[in-house]
Coordinates of C-alpha atoms in Angstrom, one line a residue:
M1 CA -6.5 -21.8 3.0
T2 CA -9.7 -20.1 3.7
R3 CA -9.6 -16.2 3.1
P4 CA -10.1 -15.7 7.2
D5 CA -7.5 -18.2 8.0
L6 CA -5.4 -16.3 5.3
K7 CA -6.4 -12.8 6.9
A8 CA -5.9 -14.2 10.6
R9 CA -2.1 -15.5 9.3
L10 CA -1.1 -12.2 7.8
L11 CA -2.2 -10.1 10.8
A12 CA -0.3 -12.2 13.0
A13 CA 2.7 -11.7 11.0
Y14 CA 2.2 -8.1 10.8
D15 CA 1.8 -7.5 14.6
A16 CA 4.6 -10.1 15.2
Q17 CA 7.2 -8.8 12.7
L18 CA 6.5 -5.2 12.2
R19 CA 5.4 -3.4 15.1
T20 CA 8.9 -3.0 16.2
D21 CA 11.9 -1.3 15.4
A22 CA 11.1 -2.1 12.0
E23 CA 8.4 0.7 12.0
T24 CA 10.8 3.4 12.5
P25 CA 14.1 2.7 10.4
S26 CA 14.8 6.3 10.5
A27 CA 14.5 7.4 14.1
L28 CA 16.7 9.7 15.5
T29 CA 15.8 8.5 19.3
V30 CA 12.8 5.8 20.4
T31 CA 12.0 5.9 24.1
E32 CA 10.0 3.0 25.7
H33 CA 7.4 4.0 28.2
G34 CA 5.2 1.0 29.2
P35 CA 4.0 -0.5 26.0
L36 CA 4.6 2.5 23.8
R37 CA 7.2 3.3 21.7
L38 CA 8.1 7.2 22.0
V39 CA 10.0 8.2 18.8
T40 CA 11.6 11.1 17.2
F41 CA 12.7 11.9 13.6
L42 CA 14.2 14.9 11.7
G43 CA 12.0 17.8 11.0
G44 CA 10.4 18.1 14.7
R45 CA 8.3 14.9 14.2
G46 CA 7.1 13.0 16.6
F47 CA 5.6 9.2 16.5
I48 CA 3.8 7.1 18.9
T49 CA 3.1 3.5 18.1
Y50 CA 3.3 -0.1 20.0
R51 CA 2.6 -3.6 19.7
D52 CA -0.5 -3.7 22.0
L53 CA -1.5 -1.8 25.0
G54 CA -0.8 -4.3 27.2
G55 CA -4.2 -4.9 28.5
A56 CA -5.0 -1.3 29.6
D57 CA -8.3 -0.5 30.8
E58 CA -10.0 2.8 30.0
E59 CA -8.4 4.8 32.7
G60 CA -4.9 3.4 31.9
V61 CA -5.1 4.2 28.3
R62 CA -6.0 7.7 29.2
S63 CA -2.9 7.7 31.4
L64 CA -0.7 6.6 28.5
V65 CA -2.0 9.2 26.1
S66 CA -1.4 12.0 29.0
D67 CA 2.1 10.6 29.4
A68 CA 2.9 10.7 25.9
V69 CA 1.7 14.2 25.3
A70 CA 3.6 15.3 28.3
Y71 CA 6.8 13.7 26.8
F72 CA 6.6 15.3 23.7
D73 CA 5.6 18.6 25.2
G74 CA 8.8 18.5 26.9
L75 CA 10.7 18.4 24.0
P76 CA 10.7 22.0 22.3
E77 CA 12.3 20.8 19.2
I78 CA 9.2 18.5 18.3
T79 CA 6.3 20.6 16.7
K80 CA 3.9 17.6 15.6
V81 CA 3.2 14.1 16.7
E82 CA 1.5 11.1 14.8
W83 CA -0.1 8.6 17.4
K84 CA -0.5 5.3 15.0
S85 CA -3.8 3.4 16.0
R86 CA -4.7 0.0 14.7
G87 CA -8.5 -0.9 14.2
H88 CA -7.8 -4.7 15.7
D89 CA -6.2 -3.3 19.0
H90 CA -7.6 -3.7 22.5
A91 CA -7.8 0.0 22.9
P92 CA -11.0 1.2 25.4
G93 CA -11.5 4.9 25.2
L94 CA -8.6 5.5 22.9
H95 CA -10.4 7.6 20.4
E96 CA -11.9 10.0 23.3
A97 CA -8.5 10.2 25.2
L98 CA -6.6 11.4 22.1
L99 CA -9.3 13.9 21.1
D100 CA -9.3 15.4 24.7
Y101 CA -5.4 15.5 24.6
G102 CA -5.4 17.6 21.4
F103 CA -5.0 15.0 18.8
T104 CA -7.1 15.0 15.3
P105 CA -7.8 11.8 13.4
D106 CA -7.1 11.3 9.7
A107 CA -9.4 9.4 7.8
P108 CA -8.9 5.9 8.4
E109 CA -6.6 3.5 5.8
S110 CA -6.5 0.0 5.0
I111 CA -3.7 -2.3 6.2
M112 CA -3.1 -4.5 3.5
I113 CA -0.8 -7.7 3.2
G114 CA -0.2 -10.0 0.2
E115 CA 2.5 -12.2 -1.1
A116 CA 5.0 -10.3 -3.3
R117 CA 5.0 -12.8 -6.2
A118 CA 1.1 -12.0 -6.6
L119 CA 2.1 -8.3 -7.3
S120 CA 5.1 -9.3 -9.4
Q121 CA 3.4 -9.7 -12.6
D122 CA 4.5 -7.7 -15.8
V123 CA 2.2 -4.7 -16.5
P124 CA 2.0 -2.9 -19.6
L125 CA 2.5 0.7 -19.6
P126 CA 1.1 3.5 -22.0
E127 CA 3.4 4.4 -24.7
G128 CA 5.9 7.0 -23.7
V129 CA 5.9 6.2 -20.1
T130 CA 9.1 4.5 -18.3
L131 CA 9.9 3.3 -14.8
R132 CA 13.1 4.0 -12.9
R133 CA 14.5 4.2 -9.6
V134 CA 16.0 7.3 -8.5
V135 CA 19.0 8.0 -6.1
D136 CA 20.2 11.7 -7.0
E137 CA 19.1 14.7 -4.9
P138 CA 17.6 16.4 -8.0
D139 CA 15.1 13.6 -8.7
V140 CA 14.6 12.9 -5.1
R141 CA 13.4 16.4 -4.6
A142 CA 11.4 16.8 -7.7
M143 CA 9.6 13.1 -7.0
S144 CA 8.6 14.4 -3.2
A145 CA 7.3 17.5 -4.6
M146 CA 5.0 15.9 -6.9
Q147 CA 3.8 13.6 -4.0
D148 CA 3.4 16.6 -1.9
E149 CA 1.1 18.3 -4.7
V150 CA -1.0 15.1 -5.6
F151 CA -1.5 15.0 -1.7
G152 CA -2.7 18.3 -1.4
E153 CA 0.0 19.5 0.7
P154 CA 2.4 22.7 0.6
V155 CA 5.6 21.5 -1.3
S156 CA 8.2 21.6 1.2
D157 CA 11.7 20.2 1.7
E158 CA 10.9 18.2 4.7
M159 CA 10.4 14.9 3.3
A160 CA 12.7 15.3 0.7
N161 CA 15.6 15.7 3.3
A162 CA 14.1 12.7 5.2
L163 CA 14.5 10.4 2.0
L164 CA 18.0 12.0 1.2
R165 CA 18.8 11.1 4.8
R166 CA 17.8 7.3 4.4
L167 CA 19.5 7.1 1.2
S168 CA 22.6 8.2 2.8
L169 CA 22.1 5.5 5.6
D170 CA 22.0 2.8 2.7
D171 CA 19.2 0.9 4.8
A172 CA 17.8 -0.7 1.5
M173 CA 15.0 1.8 0.8
E174 CA 14.3 2.4 -2.8
L175 CA 12.6 5.2 -4.4
W176 CA 11.0 4.7 -7.9
I177 CA 9.0 7.0 -10.4
A178 CA 7.0 6.9 -13.4
E179 CA 8.0 9.3 -15.9
A180 CA 6.4 11.0 -19.5
D181 CA 8.4 13.3 -21.3
G182 CA 10.6 13.7 -18.2
V183 CA 7.8 14.5 -16.1
I184 CA 7.4 12.5 -12.8
I185 CA 3.6 11.3 -13.0
S186 CA 3.7 8.6 -10.1
A187 CA 6.2 7.4 -7.4
G188 CA 6.4 5.4 -4.6
R189 CA 9.2 3.7 -2.4
L190 CA 9.9 0.5 -1.1
E191 CA 11.3 -0.6 2.4
P192 CA 12.7 -4.0 2.9
V193 CA 12.2 -4.7 6.5
P194 CA 15.6 -6.2 8.0
G195 CA 14.9 -9.8 10.1
T196 CA 11.1 -10.0 8.7
D197 CA 9.5 -11.4 5.3
F198 CA 8.2 -8.0 4.8
A199 CA 8.8 -5.3 2.4
G200 CA 6.5 -2.0 2.6
I201 CA 5.3 0.0 -0.2
W202 CA 4.5 3.4 0.7
G203 CA 3.9 7.1 -0.5
G204 CA 2.1 5.8 -3.7
A205 CA 1.0 8.9 -5.6
T206 CA 0.1 9.3 -9.5
R207 CA -1.2 12.5 -10.9
P208 CA -4.9 12.9 -11.4
E209 CA -4.7 12.9 -15.2
W210 CA -2.7 9.8 -15.7
R211 CA -4.8 7.7 -13.2
G212 CA -6.9 4.8 -14.3
R213 CA -4.1 3.6 -17.0
G214 CA -2.1 1.0 -15.0
I215 CA 0.7 3.2 -14.0
Y216 CA 0.3 3.0 -10.2
R217 CA -0.1 -1.0 -10.8
A218 CA 3.0 -1.3 -12.9
L219 CA 4.9 0.8 -10.4
T220 CA 3.6 -1.5 -7.4
A221 CA 4.7 -4.6 -9.7
R222 CA 8.0 -3.2 -10.0
R223 CA 8.6 -2.7 -6.3
A224 CA 7.2 -6.2 -5.9
Q225 CA 9.7 -7.6 -8.1
S226 CA 12.6 -5.6 -6.1
A227 CA 11.2 -6.9 -2.8
L228 CA 11.5 -10.5 -4.1
A229 CA 15.1 -9.8 -5.1
H230 CA 15.8 -8.9 -1.6
G231 CA 14.3 -12.1 -0.4
K232 CA 11.0 -10.6 0.9
T233 CA 8.0 -12.9 0.3
L234 CA 5.2 -10.6 1.9
I235 CA 4.5 -6.8 0.9
N236 CA 2.6 -4.5 3.1
S237 CA 0.8 -1.2 2.7
D238 CA -1.3 1.5 4.7
S239 CA -3.9 2.2 1.8
T240 CA -6.0 4.9 0.9
E241 CA -9.2 4.3 -0.8
F242 CA -7.6 5.2 -4.0
S243 CA -4.9 2.3 -4.1
R244 CA -6.7 -0.5 -2.0
P245 CA -8.7 -1.7 -5.1
I246 CA -5.6 -1.6 -7.2
L247 CA -3.9 -3.8 -4.4
E248 CA -7.0 -6.1 -4.1
R249 CA -7.1 -6.8 -7.8
S250 CA -3.7 -7.8 -7.3
G251 CA -4.2 -10.0 -4.5
L252 CA -3.4 -8.3 -1.2
V253 CA -6.0 -8.7 1.6
K254 CA -7.5 -5.9 3.8
V255 CA -6.4 -7.4 7.4
S256 CA -7.4 -4.0 9.6
T257 CA -7.4 -0.5 9.6
T258 CA -5.0 1.9 10.7
T259 CA -6.1 5.5 11.7
P260 CA -3.4 8.5 12.2
Y261 CA -4.2 10.9 15.0
R262 CA -2.0 14.3 14.8
W263 CA -0.9 16.6 17.6
T264 CA 0.5 20.0 16.7
R265 CA 2.2 22.2 19.1
S266 CA 0.1 25.6 19.9

């Protein structure tokens, strides 16, 4: 299969299998409005996604944005909302409409997809570094705090609470860390998606002083091995420019881009 054919096949699988309830396993509520899925999560978070925009023209897209903002504006418990856009969608005027309605774009990320077996090779670790899966609350909170620090965010309980809730639901999500001398130096989660061929790898973060030593690649390989044990053949990830080259070297393919747009209640 040629690379363009492979990219098209993987992107078709992504659109068909992942742009559904599979995208929001920990949702509190999901409300459908035309093609939109308006989702609420713990911590006052809202989320907007869709398989496509139903062929809407520029005026129709603007109307969908307006309706979505009105919906979340009417939910006082929701303080911030993410609109998840994809670069391959037909969405005329979406960027301009989102800006006009108070959204701010993050940097685009690469949608990466590939065969789980391509990532599952054993990767040697630096001396003194070990990998393990975590389930206990102190470990989960320490992992979440490390990720906040690496991503330049204030350390908060919000993500840790969400992860602990997910673990209580026993929905197959797994949390993995790398440690050195009892300190978490890298982390990420695995999310096998029920009813699909996919498992997602998310939240990958490594402390700057430990980068470039194969630790994140080893953590990714270990998660891929677990995905295969769950019967998943494909891995997907939204990757920053830090992790994209690592995943490409493991055989994943960039099939599109995704840009989160964020709205915060004033």
